mmCIF file of C-alpha atoms in Angstrom:
data_model
loop_
_atom_site.group_PDB
_atom_site.id
_atom_site.type_symbol
_atom_site.label_atom_id
_atom_site.label_comp_id
_atom_site.label_asym_id
_atom_site.label_seq_id
_atom_site.Cartn_x
_atom_site.Cartn_y
_atom_site.Cartn_z
ATOM 1 C CA MET A 226 32.858 -60.977 -18.416
ATOM 2 C CA THR A 227 32.205 -60.895 -22.164
ATOM 3 C CA LYS A 228 32.922 -57.935 -24.370
ATOM 4 C CA THR A 229 29.173 -57.309 -24.706
ATOM 5 C CA GLY A 230 28.822 -57.260 -20.901
ATOM 6 C CA PHE A 231 31.531 -54.631 -20.549
ATOM 7 C CA ILE A 232 29.736 -52.438 -23.100
ATOM 8 C CA PHE A 233 26.387 -52.665 -21.233
ATOM 9 C CA MET A 234 28.107 -51.898 -17.894
ATOM 10 C CA PHE A 235 29.759 -48.804 -19.397
ATOM 11 C CA ILE A 236 26.414 -47.560 -20.776
ATOM 12 C CA PHE A 237 24.716 -48.156 -17.371
ATOM 13 C CA ILE A 238 27.387 -46.170 -15.466
ATOM 14 C CA GLY A 239 27.110 -43.359 -17.981
ATOM 15 C CA LEU A 240 23.325 -43.174 -17.536
ATOM 16 C CA LEU A 241 23.697 -42.976 -13.750
ATOM 17 C CA SER A 242 26.168 -40.103 -14.084
ATOM 18 C CA LEU A 243 23.889 -38.306 -16.543
ATOM 19 C CA GLN A 244 20.894 -38.751 -14.209
ATOM 20 C CA GLY A 245 22.862 -37.153 -11.387
ATOM 21 C CA GLN A 246 23.796 -34.207 -13.591
ATOM 22 C CA VAL A 247 20.173 -33.742 -14.696
ATOM 23 C CA ARG A 248 19.010 -33.800 -11.070
ATOM 24 C CA LYS A 249 21.716 -31.273 -10.154
ATOM 25 C CA ILE A 250 20.635 -28.941 -12.960
ATOM 26 C CA SER A 251 16.989 -29.325 -11.906
ATOM 27 C CA ILE A 252 17.838 -28.300 -8.334
ATOM 28 C CA ILE A 253 19.814 -25.289 -9.540
ATOM 29 C CA ASN A 254 16.971 -24.186 -11.788
ATOM 30 C CA LYS A 255 14.448 -24.580 -8.952
ATOM 31 C CA SER A 256 16.644 -22.503 -6.643
ATOM 32 C CA SER A 257 16.935 -19.799 -9.279
ATOM 33 C CA GLU A 258 13.186 -19.869 -9.850
ATOM 34 C CA ASN A 259 12.481 -19.398 -6.132
ATOM 35 C CA ARG A 260 14.932 -16.525 -5.927
ATOM 36 C CA ASN A 261 13.397 -14.671 -8.865
ATOM 37 C CA THR A 262 9.721 -15.465 -8.462
ATOM 38 C CA ARG A 263 7.708 -13.736 -11.157
ATOM 39 C CA LEU A 264 4.082 -13.270 -12.041
ATOM 40 C CA SER A 265 3.531 -13.698 -15.768
ATOM 41 C CA ILE A 266 1.672 -10.633 -17.068
ATOM 42 C CA PRO A 267 0.762 -10.378 -20.758
ATOM 43 C CA VAL A 268 1.953 -7.278 -22.597
ATOM 44 C CA SER A 269 -1.594 -5.938 -22.777
ATOM 45 C CA HIS A 270 -1.620 -5.852 -18.935
ATOM 46 C CA ARG A 271 -4.709 -8.049 -18.808
ATOM 47 C CA ALA A 272 -5.037 -10.083 -15.644
ATOM 48 C CA THR A 273 -3.177 -13.387 -15.629
ATOM 49 C CA ALA A 274 -5.429 -16.449 -15.468
ATOM 50 C CA SER A 275 -5.372 -18.155 -12.077
ATOM 51 C CA HIS A 276 -5.069 -21.885 -11.549
ATOM 52 C CA ASN A 277 -7.272 -21.595 -8.452
ATOM 53 C CA ALA A 278 -10.450 -23.613 -8.984
ATOM 54 C CA GLU A 279 -12.450 -20.798 -7.397
ATOM 55 C CA THR A 280 -11.450 -18.240 -10.048
ATOM 56 C CA GLU A 281 -13.847 -16.964 -12.686
ATOM 57 C CA GLU A 282 -12.118 -16.331 -16.027
ATOM 58 C CA SER A 283 -14.850 -14.122 -17.494
ATOM 59 C CA GLY A 284 -12.503 -11.147 -17.922
ATOM 60 C CA GLU A 285 -14.612 -9.057 -15.507
ATOM 61 C CA THR A 286 -12.808 -5.947 -14.263
ATOM 62 C CA ALA A 287 -13.668 -2.841 -12.235
ATOM 63 C CA LEU A 288 -11.940 0.542 -11.997
ATOM 64 C CA TYR A 289 -11.824 2.591 -8.764
ATOM 65 C CA ARG A 290 -10.206 5.798 -7.558
ATOM 66 C CA ASP A 291 -9.195 4.109 -4.323
ATOM 67 C CA ILE A 292 -9.279 0.724 -2.583
ATOM 68 C CA ILE A 293 -9.735 -0.525 0.982
ATOM 69 C CA ARG A 294 -9.093 -3.790 2.798
ATOM 70 C CA LYS A 295 -12.042 -5.750 4.140
ATOM 71 C CA HIS A 296 -11.195 -9.020 5.883
ATOM 72 C CA THR A 297 -7.783 -8.661 4.174
ATOM 73 C CA TRP A 298 -9.291 -8.616 0.652
ATOM 74 C CA TYR A 299 -9.011 -5.445 -1.429
ATOM 75 C CA GLU A 300 -12.283 -3.775 -2.437
ATOM 76 C CA GLY A 301 -13.058 -0.585 -4.318
ATOM 77 C CA VAL A 302 -14.137 2.509 -2.375
ATOM 78 C CA GLY A 303 -17.244 4.274 -3.649
ATOM 79 C CA ASP A 304 -18.615 3.810 -7.147
ATOM 80 C CA THR A 305 -16.709 2.415 -10.089
ATOM 81 C CA ILE A 306 -15.316 4.917 -12.590
ATOM 82 C CA THR A 307 -15.186 4.858 -16.360
ATOM 83 C CA GLN A 308 -11.967 4.517 -18.325
ATOM 84 C CA GLU A 309 -12.450 8.103 -19.536
ATOM 85 C CA VAL A 310 -12.416 9.394 -15.942
ATOM 86 C CA ALA A 311 -9.598 7.004 -14.970
ATOM 87 C CA ASN A 312 -7.392 8.385 -17.741
ATOM 88 C CA ARG A 313 -7.618 11.833 -16.134
ATOM 89 C CA LEU A 314 -6.277 10.663 -12.775
ATOM 90 C CA PRO A 315 -2.670 10.449 -11.568
ATOM 91 C CA TYR A 316 -3.461 6.813 -10.676
ATOM 92 C CA TYR A 317 -6.435 4.481 -10.281
ATOM 93 C CA PHE A 318 -6.923 0.809 -9.392
ATOM 94 C CA ARG A 319 -7.933 -1.974 -11.747
ATOM 95 C CA LEU A 320 -9.491 -4.985 -9.993
ATOM 96 C CA SER A 321 -9.838 -8.271 -11.852
ATOM 97 C CA MET A 322 -9.985 -12.083 -11.503
ATOM 98 C CA ARG A 323 -13.062 -12.106 -9.280
ATOM 99 C CA ASN A 324 -13.606 -15.497 -7.655
ATOM 100 C CA ARG A 325 -16.916 -17.257 -7.022
ATOM 101 C CA GLN A 326 -17.180 -15.681 -3.576
ATOM 102 C CA GLY A 327 -16.998 -12.194 -5.109
ATOM 103 C CA HIS A 328 -13.419 -11.383 -4.049
ATOM 104 C CA TRP A 329 -10.968 -9.700 -6.413
ATOM 105 C CA GLN A 330 -7.738 -11.694 -6.733
ATOM 106 C CA HIS A 331 -5.679 -9.321 -8.875
ATOM 107 C CA VAL A 332 -5.226 -5.596 -8.187
ATOM 108 C CA GLN A 333 -3.209 -3.255 -10.393
ATOM 109 C CA ALA A 334 -2.295 0.385 -9.788
ATOM 110 C CA MET A 335 -2.721 2.084 -13.158
ATOM 111 C CA HIS A 336 -1.936 5.339 -14.936
ATOM 112 C CA GLN A 337 -3.899 5.474 -18.184
ATOM 113 C CA ASP A 338 -3.266 2.030 -19.766
ATOM 114 C CA SER A 339 -0.012 1.168 -17.956
ATOM 115 C CA MET A 340 0.768 0.002 -14.434
ATOM 116 C CA THR A 341 2.326 2.576 -12.122
ATOM 117 C CA CYS A 342 4.229 2.508 -8.829
ATOM 118 C CA LYS A 343 3.021 6.032 -7.988
ATOM 119 C CA HIS A 344 0.031 5.246 -5.773
ATOM 120 C CA ASN A 345 -0.993 5.456 -2.096
ATOM 121 C CA ILE A 346 -0.814 1.796 -1.005
ATOM 122 C CA SER A 347 1.969 0.747 1.395
ATOM 123 C CA PRO A 348 2.685 -2.339 3.519
ATOM 124 C CA TYR A 349 1.530 -1.999 7.126
ATOM 125 C CA VAL A 350 5.071 -1.901 8.471
ATOM 126 C CA ILE A 351 6.610 0.743 6.213
ATOM 127 C CA ASP A 352 5.237 3.904 4.641
ATOM 128 C CA LYS A 353 6.651 4.123 1.132
ATOM 129 C CA LYS A 354 5.957 7.856 0.908
ATOM 130 C CA ASN A 355 7.059 9.050 4.347
ATOM 131 C CA ALA A 356 9.592 6.432 5.421
ATOM 132 C CA ALA A 357 12.131 7.674 7.955
ATOM 133 C CA GLU A 358 15.846 7.536 7.274
ATOM 134 C CA THR A 359 16.196 4.778 9.878
ATOM 135 C CA ASP A 360 13.981 2.453 7.838
ATOM 136 C CA ASN A 361 15.759 -0.129 5.715
ATOM 137 C CA ILE A 362 16.730 1.712 2.528
ATOM 138 C CA GLU A 363 16.672 -1.485 0.468
ATOM 139 C CA TRP A 364 13.051 -2.092 1.424
ATOM 140 C CA ARG A 365 12.103 1.526 0.774
ATOM 141 C CA ILE A 366 13.413 1.107 -2.756
ATOM 142 C CA ASN A 367 11.654 -2.244 -3.202
ATOM 143 C CA VAL A 368 8.317 -1.039 -1.827
ATOM 144 C CA ASN A 369 8.406 1.957 -4.179
ATOM 145 C CA ARG A 370 8.520 -0.438 -7.143
ATOM 146 C CA ILE A 371 5.206 -2.192 -6.408
ATOM 147 C CA THR A 372 2.494 -1.885 -9.055
ATOM 148 C CA GLN A 373 0.238 -4.902 -8.436
ATOM 149 C CA TRP A 374 -0.975 -7.456 -5.921
ATOM 150 C CA PHE A 375 -2.148 -11.031 -6.393
ATOM 151 C CA MET A 376 -4.260 -12.817 -3.774
ATOM 152 C CA THR A 377 -4.423 -16.597 -3.320
ATOM 153 C CA SER A 378 -7.403 -17.978 -1.410
ATOM 154 C CA ASP A 379 -8.120 -21.175 0.431
ATOM 155 C CA LEU A 380 -10.327 -23.830 -1.174
ATOM 156 C CA SER A 381 -13.501 -22.065 -0.033
ATOM 157 C CA GLY A 382 -12.510 -18.840 -1.779
ATOM 158 C CA ASN A 383 -13.390 -16.851 1.345
ATOM 159 C CA GLU A 384 -10.045 -16.540 3.124
ATOM 160 C CA ILE A 385 -6.744 -15.200 1.828
ATOM 161 C CA VAL A 386 -3.811 -17.507 2.471
ATOM 162 C CA GLU A 387 -1.235 -15.294 0.740
ATOM 163 C CA GLU A 388 -0.998 -11.837 -0.799
ATOM 164 C CA ARG A 389 1.914 -11.213 -3.168
ATOM 165 C CA ALA A 390 3.168 -7.822 -4.312
ATOM 166 C CA TYR A 391 4.940 -7.456 -7.661
ATOM 167 C CA ASP A 392 6.582 -4.750 -9.723
ATOM 168 C CA LYS A 393 5.522 -3.926 -13.296
ATOM 169 C CA ASP A 394 7.808 -6.668 -14.679
ATOM 170 C CA GLY A 395 6.155 -9.310 -12.527
ATOM 171 C CA THR A 396 9.058 -9.669 -10.092
ATOM 172 C CA LEU A 397 8.001 -10.608 -6.562
ATOM 173 C CA ILE A 398 8.719 -7.922 -3.944
ATOM 174 C CA TYR A 399 7.131 -9.509 -0.866
ATOM 175 C CA SER A 400 4.425 -11.893 0.271
ATOM 176 C CA PHE A 401 2.026 -11.216 3.140
ATOM 177 C CA ILE A 402 0.728 -14.254 5.051
ATOM 178 C CA PRO A 403 -2.386 -13.616 7.197
ATOM 179 C CA VAL A 404 -3.277 -16.167 9.879
ATOM 180 C CA LYS A 405 -6.802 -15.981 11.294
ATOM 181 C CA ILE A 406 -6.798 -15.876 15.108
ATOM 182 C CA SER A 407 -10.525 -15.228 15.622
ATOM 183 C CA ASP A 408 -13.502 -14.084 13.565
ATOM 184 C CA ASN A 409 -12.254 -10.496 13.628
ATOM 185 C CA THR A 410 -8.489 -10.782 14.207
ATOM 186 C CA ILE A 411 -5.536 -11.893 12.095
ATOM 187 C CA VAL A 412 -1.777 -11.920 12.550
ATOM 188 C CA GLY A 413 0.036 -11.166 9.325
ATOM 189 C CA SER A 414 3.737 -11.537 8.520
ATOM 190 C CA TYR A 415 5.855 -10.406 5.575
ATOM 191 C CA ASN A 416 8.303 -12.617 3.673
ATOM 192 C CA ASP A 417 10.801 -11.598 1.032
ATOM 193 C CA ALA A 418 11.166 -13.119 -2.450
ATOM 194 C CA TRP A 419 13.201 -15.999 -0.947
ATOM 195 C CA GLY A 420 10.386 -16.871 1.455
ATOM 196 C CA LEU A 421 12.371 -15.602 4.450
ATOM 197 C CA PRO A 422 11.074 -13.082 7.043
ATOM 198 C CA ALA A 423 11.194 -9.624 5.470
ATOM 199 C CA ASP A 424 12.923 -7.323 7.922
ATOM 200 C CA MET A 425 11.664 -4.082 6.387
ATOM 201 C CA ARG A 426 12.904 -1.881 9.190
ATOM 202 C CA SER A 427 16.355 -1.723 10.765
ATOM 203 C CA ASP A 428 16.269 -0.490 14.356
ATOM 204 C CA SER A 429 17.187 -1.607 17.864
ATOM 205 C CA THR A 430 13.672 -2.913 18.625
ATOM 206 C CA THR A 431 13.683 -5.395 15.722
ATOM 207 C CA THR A 432 14.461 -9.081 16.265
ATOM 208 C CA TYR A 433 13.398 -10.587 12.942
ATOM 209 C CA GLY A 434 10.469 -10.387 10.558
ATOM 210 C CA SER A 435 7.788 -7.742 10.227
ATOM 211 C CA VAL A 436 4.502 -8.717 11.844
ATOM 212 C CA VAL A 437 1.164 -7.017 12.521
ATOM 213 C CA SER A 438 -1.892 -7.987 14.524
ATOM 214 C CA ILE A 439 -5.056 -6.587 12.947
ATOM 215 C CA THR A 440 -8.507 -6.393 14.506
ATOM 216 C CA TYR A 441 -11.407 -5.688 12.145
ATOM 217 C CA ASP A 442 -14.475 -3.612 12.859
ATOM 218 C CA ARG A 443 -17.961 -5.046 12.285
ATOM 219 C CA CYS A 444 -17.632 -4.396 8.522
ATOM 220 C CA GLY A 445 -14.268 -6.152 8.237
ATOM 221 C CA ARG A 446 -12.220 -2.967 7.903
ATOM 222 C CA ASP A 447 -8.844 -2.538 9.614
ATOM 223 C CA SER A 448 -9.714 -1.020 12.981
ATOM 224 C CA VAL A 449 -6.818 -1.684 15.385
ATOM 225 C CA ILE A 450 -3.310 -2.431 14.105
ATOM 226 C CA ASN A 451 -0.656 -3.587 16.580
ATOM 227 C CA TYR A 452 2.949 -3.729 15.400
ATOM 228 C CA LEU A 453 5.046 -6.735 16.461
ATOM 229 C CA ASP A 454 8.380 -8.360 15.801
ATOM 230 C CA GLY A 455 8.926 -11.953 14.738
ATOM 231 C CA GLN A 456 8.719 -13.164 18.348
ATOM 232 C CA GLY A 457 5.343 -11.535 18.959
ATOM 233 C CA LEU A 458 6.759 -8.681 21.027
ATOM 234 C CA GLY A 459 5.694 -5.080 20.537
ATOM 235 C CA LYS A 460 7.754 -2.988 18.130
ATOM 236 C CA TYR A 461 7.283 0.561 16.905
ATOM 237 C CA ASN A 462 5.873 1.211 13.460
ATOM 238 C CA PRO A 463 7.611 3.766 11.155
ATOM 239 C CA ASN A 464 5.808 6.582 13.011
ATOM 240 C CA GLY A 465 7.209 5.487 16.362
ATOM 241 C CA VAL A 466 4.026 4.060 17.928
ATOM 242 C CA ASP A 467 2.880 0.607 19.031
ATOM 243 C CA ARG A 468 -0.665 0.853 17.733
ATOM 244 C CA GLU A 469 -2.826 2.741 15.231
ATOM 245 C CA CYS A 470 -6.629 2.913 15.238
ATOM 246 C CA TYR A 471 -8.952 3.731 12.359
ATOM 247 C CA LEU A 472 -12.566 4.922 12.480
ATOM 248 C CA TYR A 473 -14.834 4.849 9.402
ATOM 249 C CA ASP A 474 -18.218 6.161 8.363
ATOM 250 C CA ASP A 475 -20.918 4.075 6.689
ATOM 251 C CA LYS A 476 -19.380 4.731 3.249
ATOM 252 C CA ASP A 477 -16.044 3.044 4.109
ATOM 253 C CA ARG A 478 -14.353 6.438 4.398
ATOM 254 C CA VAL A 479 -11.705 6.947 7.085
ATOM 255 C CA ILE A 480 -12.854 9.792 9.337
ATOM 256 C CA ARG A 481 -10.212 9.466 12.068
ATOM 257 C CA VAL A 482 -6.727 7.989 12.456
ATOM 258 C CA THR A 483 -5.031 7.996 15.879
ATOM 259 C CA SER A 484 -1.745 6.767 17.401
ATOM 260 C CA HIS A 485 -1.507 4.796 20.657
ATOM 261 C CA ASN A 486 0.935 3.087 22.980
ATOM 262 C CA VAL A 487 0.771 -0.630 23.729
ATOM 263 C CA THR A 488 -1.919 -0.136 26.414
ATOM 264 C CA GLY A 489 -4.121 1.894 24.070
ATOM 265 C CA ASP A 490 -3.508 5.416 25.390
ATOM 266 C CA ASN A 491 -3.556 8.259 22.862
ATOM 267 C CA ILE A 492 -0.005 9.488 22.208
ATOM 268 C CA ARG A 493 1.788 11.747 19.767
ATOM 269 C CA ASP A 494 3.895 9.958 17.167
ATOM 270 C CA ASN A 495 7.251 11.091 15.839
ATOM 271 C CA TRP A 496 5.515 13.520 13.489
ATOM 272 C CA GLY A 497 4.382 15.403 16.597
ATOM 273 C CA ASN A 498 0.611 14.849 16.477
ATOM 274 C CA CYS A 499 -1.710 12.087 17.656
ATOM 275 C CA GLY A 500 -3.702 11.794 14.456
ATOM 276 C CA ASN A 501 -5.932 13.347 11.823
ATOM 277 C CA LEU A 502 -9.639 13.984 11.349
ATOM 278 C CA TYR A 503 -11.047 13.819 7.808
ATOM 279 C CA ILE A 504 -14.125 15.573 6.382
ATOM 280 C CA TYR A 505 -15.597 14.648 2.997
ATOM 281 C CA ASP A 506 -17.597 16.498 0.359
ATOM 282 C CA ASP A 507 -20.707 15.223 -1.419
ATOM 283 C CA GLU A 508 -18.537 13.485 -4.019
ATOM 284 C CA ASN A 509 -16.729 11.406 -1.339
ATOM 285 C CA ASN A 510 -13.510 13.404 -1.702
ATOM 286 C CA ILE A 511 -11.520 14.542 1.342
ATOM 287 C CA CYS A 512 -12.207 18.277 1.622
ATOM 288 C CA SER A 513 -10.657 18.921 5.076
ATOM 289 C CA VAL A 514 -7.815 17.432 7.124
ATOM 290 C CA ILE A 515 -7.499 18.508 10.765
ATOM 291 C CA ARG A 516 -4.459 17.689 12.920
ATOM 292 C CA VAL A 517 -5.314 16.625 16.488
ATOM 293 C CA ASP A 518 -3.388 16.137 19.744
ATOM 294 C CA GLU A 519 -3.719 13.307 22.277
ATOM 295 C CA ASN A 520 -7.002 14.852 23.513
ATOM 296 C CA LEU A 521 -8.321 14.827 19.932
ATOM 297 C CA GLU A 522 -8.311 18.630 19.916
ATOM 298 C CA PRO A 523 -7.113 20.609 16.855
ATOM 299 C CA MET A 524 -3.416 21.488 17.029
ATOM 300 C CA ARG A 525 -0.766 23.086 14.865
ATOM 301 C CA MET A 526 1.503 20.477 13.360
ATOM 302 C CA PRO A 527 5.069 20.981 14.633
ATOM 303 C CA SER A 528 8.057 20.826 12.318
ATOM 304 C CA LEU A 529 9.597 17.639 13.720
ATOM 305 C CA ARG A 530 9.468 15.579 10.545
ATOM 306 C CA ALA A 531 7.016 17.775 8.660
ATOM 307 C CA SER A 532 8.171 20.441 6.230
ATOM 308 C CA GLY A 533 6.598 23.904 6.201
ATOM 309 C CA LEU A 534 3.990 22.573 3.795
ATOM 310 C CA ARG A 535 2.555 20.398 6.557
ATOM 311 C CA THR A 536 2.761 22.612 9.624
ATOM 312 C CA PHE A 537 -0.916 23.537 9.555
ATOM 313 C CA ILE A 538 -3.904 23.082 11.841
ATOM 314 C CA ARG A 539 -6.502 22.517 9.149
ATOM 315 C CA CYS A 540 -6.242 22.131 5.380
ATOM 316 C CA ASP A 541 -9.345 22.643 3.215
ATOM 317 C CA THR A 542 -9.087 21.325 -0.341
ATOM 318 C CA ARG A 543 -11.191 22.096 -3.398
ATOM 319 C CA LYS A 544 -11.473 19.365 -6.044
ATOM 320 C CA ASP A 545 -12.196 19.388 -9.771
ATOM 321 C CA GLU A 546 -14.711 17.192 -11.587
ATOM 322 C CA TYR A 547 -12.232 14.279 -11.569
ATOM 323 C CA GLY A 548 -11.624 14.459 -7.816
ATOM 324 C CA ARG A 549 -8.138 15.964 -8.145
ATOM 325 C CA ASP A 550 -6.814 18.637 -5.783
ATOM 326 C CA VAL A 551 -7.197 22.069 -7.378
ATOM 327 C CA GLU A 552 -6.643 24.347 -4.409
ATOM 328 C CA SER A 553 -5.506 23.780 -0.807
ATOM 329 C CA VAL A 554 -6.128 26.525 1.773
ATOM 330 C CA PHE A 555 -4.776 26.503 5.330
ATOM 331 C CA MET A 556 -7.157 27.458 8.150
ATOM 332 C CA ASP A 557 -7.170 27.609 11.945
ATOM 333 C CA GLU A 558 -9.379 25.458 14.169
ATOM 334 C CA PHE A 559 -12.244 27.972 13.823
ATOM 335 C CA GLY A 560 -12.181 28.057 10.025
ATOM 336 C CA ASN A 561 -10.405 31.414 9.746
ATOM 337 C CA ASN A 562 -7.633 32.037 7.214
ATOM 338 C CA ASP A 563 -4.291 30.895 8.570
ATOM 339 C CA THR A 564 -0.775 30.020 7.413
ATOM 340 C CA THR A 565 1.812 27.336 7.994
ATOM 341 C CA SER A 566 4.949 28.101 10.008
ATOM 342 C CA SER A 567 6.590 29.304 6.776
ATOM 343 C CA GLY A 568 3.773 31.779 6.012
ATOM 344 C CA LEU A 569 2.139 29.620 3.319
ATOM 345 C CA HIS A 570 -1.631 30.101 2.974
ATOM 346 C CA LYS A 571 -2.693 28.531 -0.325
ATOM 347 C CA ILE A 572 -1.477 26.054 -2.950
ATOM 348 C CA VAL A 573 -2.908 25.909 -6.493
ATOM 349 C CA TYR A 574 -2.416 22.862 -8.776
ATOM 350 C CA ARG A 575 -2.644 22.512 -12.552
ATOM 351 C CA TYR A 576 -2.738 19.230 -14.472
ATOM 352 C CA ALA A 577 -1.872 17.762 -17.842
ATOM 353 C CA PRO A 578 -4.626 15.890 -19.722
ATOM 354 C CA ASP A 579 -3.299 12.598 -18.311
ATOM 355 C CA GLY A 580 -3.751 13.734 -14.689
ATOM 356 C CA VAL A 581 -0.094 14.461 -13.903
ATOM 357 C CA ILE A 582 0.559 17.738 -12.027
ATOM 358 C CA THR A 583 2.295 20.200 -14.325
ATOM 359 C CA GLU A 584 2.376 23.278 -12.106
ATOM 360 C CA THR A 585 2.184 24.010 -8.366
ATOM 361 C CA THR A 586 1.914 27.636 -7.188
ATOM 362 C CA TYR A 587 2.311 28.782 -3.573
ATOM 363 C CA TYR A 588 0.733 31.933 -2.077
ATOM 364 C CA ASP A 589 1.056 33.736 1.233
ATOM 365 C CA ILE A 590 -1.971 35.163 3.068
ATOM 366 C CA GLU A 591 -1.658 38.450 1.135
ATOM 367 C CA GLY A 592 -1.906 36.658 -2.204
ATOM 368 C CA ASN A 593 1.778 37.008 -3.073
ATOM 369 C CA VAL A 594 3.509 34.141 -4.871
ATOM 370 C CA MET A 595 6.072 32.221 -2.792
ATOM 371 C CA THR A 596 8.905 30.012 -3.997
ATOM 372 C CA GLU A 597 8.696 26.315 -3.187
ATOM 373 C CA GLU A 598 11.836 26.621 -1.079
ATOM 374 C CA ASN A 599 10.318 29.383 1.100
ATOM 375 C CA ALA A 600 6.939 27.614 1.304
ATOM 376 C CA SER A 601 8.605 24.413 2.517
ATOM 377 C CA ARG A 602 10.673 25.978 5.322
#
């Protein structure tokens, strides 16, 4: 072989080696990208533009005090609120990226002009506020970081194929994959940031994954939720029951929540009651919560998991002009003045201009101030 031939052969071998190294680096980068999946959010917290062909990029947004799922999509409850009112609330929801079918594809929990993780939305399989000690502590920490959700639809724009939950930095916490079983039923499963089944709860009834079967009512709202493991077998939810049922009024307001076993019988959960009844005022705010037993009769909440603050039969709440709790008074099933097991009768709240609670005062039935420690016993 000539000298020139040797030179070309050396260059060819070098290119093959370099190609292999480039491919290796590409694979490593892809693996790292999958592990740390992020949603790019501009500093101004405006909604990120979607590559979905069904997405409108008009910049349309809507602000709500609360949100509800309908056919798995998030929708606002009640009327929209102004930014002035929103800035007075501990949190509110900003819905954006509305697609051509009218569904919101980006939801952010907000406090004033920043995203917040202090809100009332939890995954079906774990309650971020009241999680038991037996629940996976890693997932409790992760779930308490969520500030926003991004929905991806199918080509029609009508069905969700994936919901992703992110923290304020755009880091993926989990994805929820709903599979439509019938016109009013889905089976949804949770995956972690790696795309693997997200085992959010550690207990003896868990095999793998966290799965729910959800049946909608005629308006598409979550009506019956069955809790399953990755093999489709029944598994308790964080409250120790197989099934929860929700009943709504014609304004999308929950008026009853009850716990059930796998055959649908009313049962008491590990809080000690079967469920709650909710009564609303003219402004669509919850003004009364009534604890009920398995016969749906008012009952005093026992102190199994509940602190003294929660061991009441009925709690009537007065709201201010922004819908915030101003005063909570504990009553019996007949509407007479009552106390919790610790002797607490009334709680009064005061707020900062930004909606954050600055002072909480506890009173017994005689009007005497109680310490938080005594009120919580």
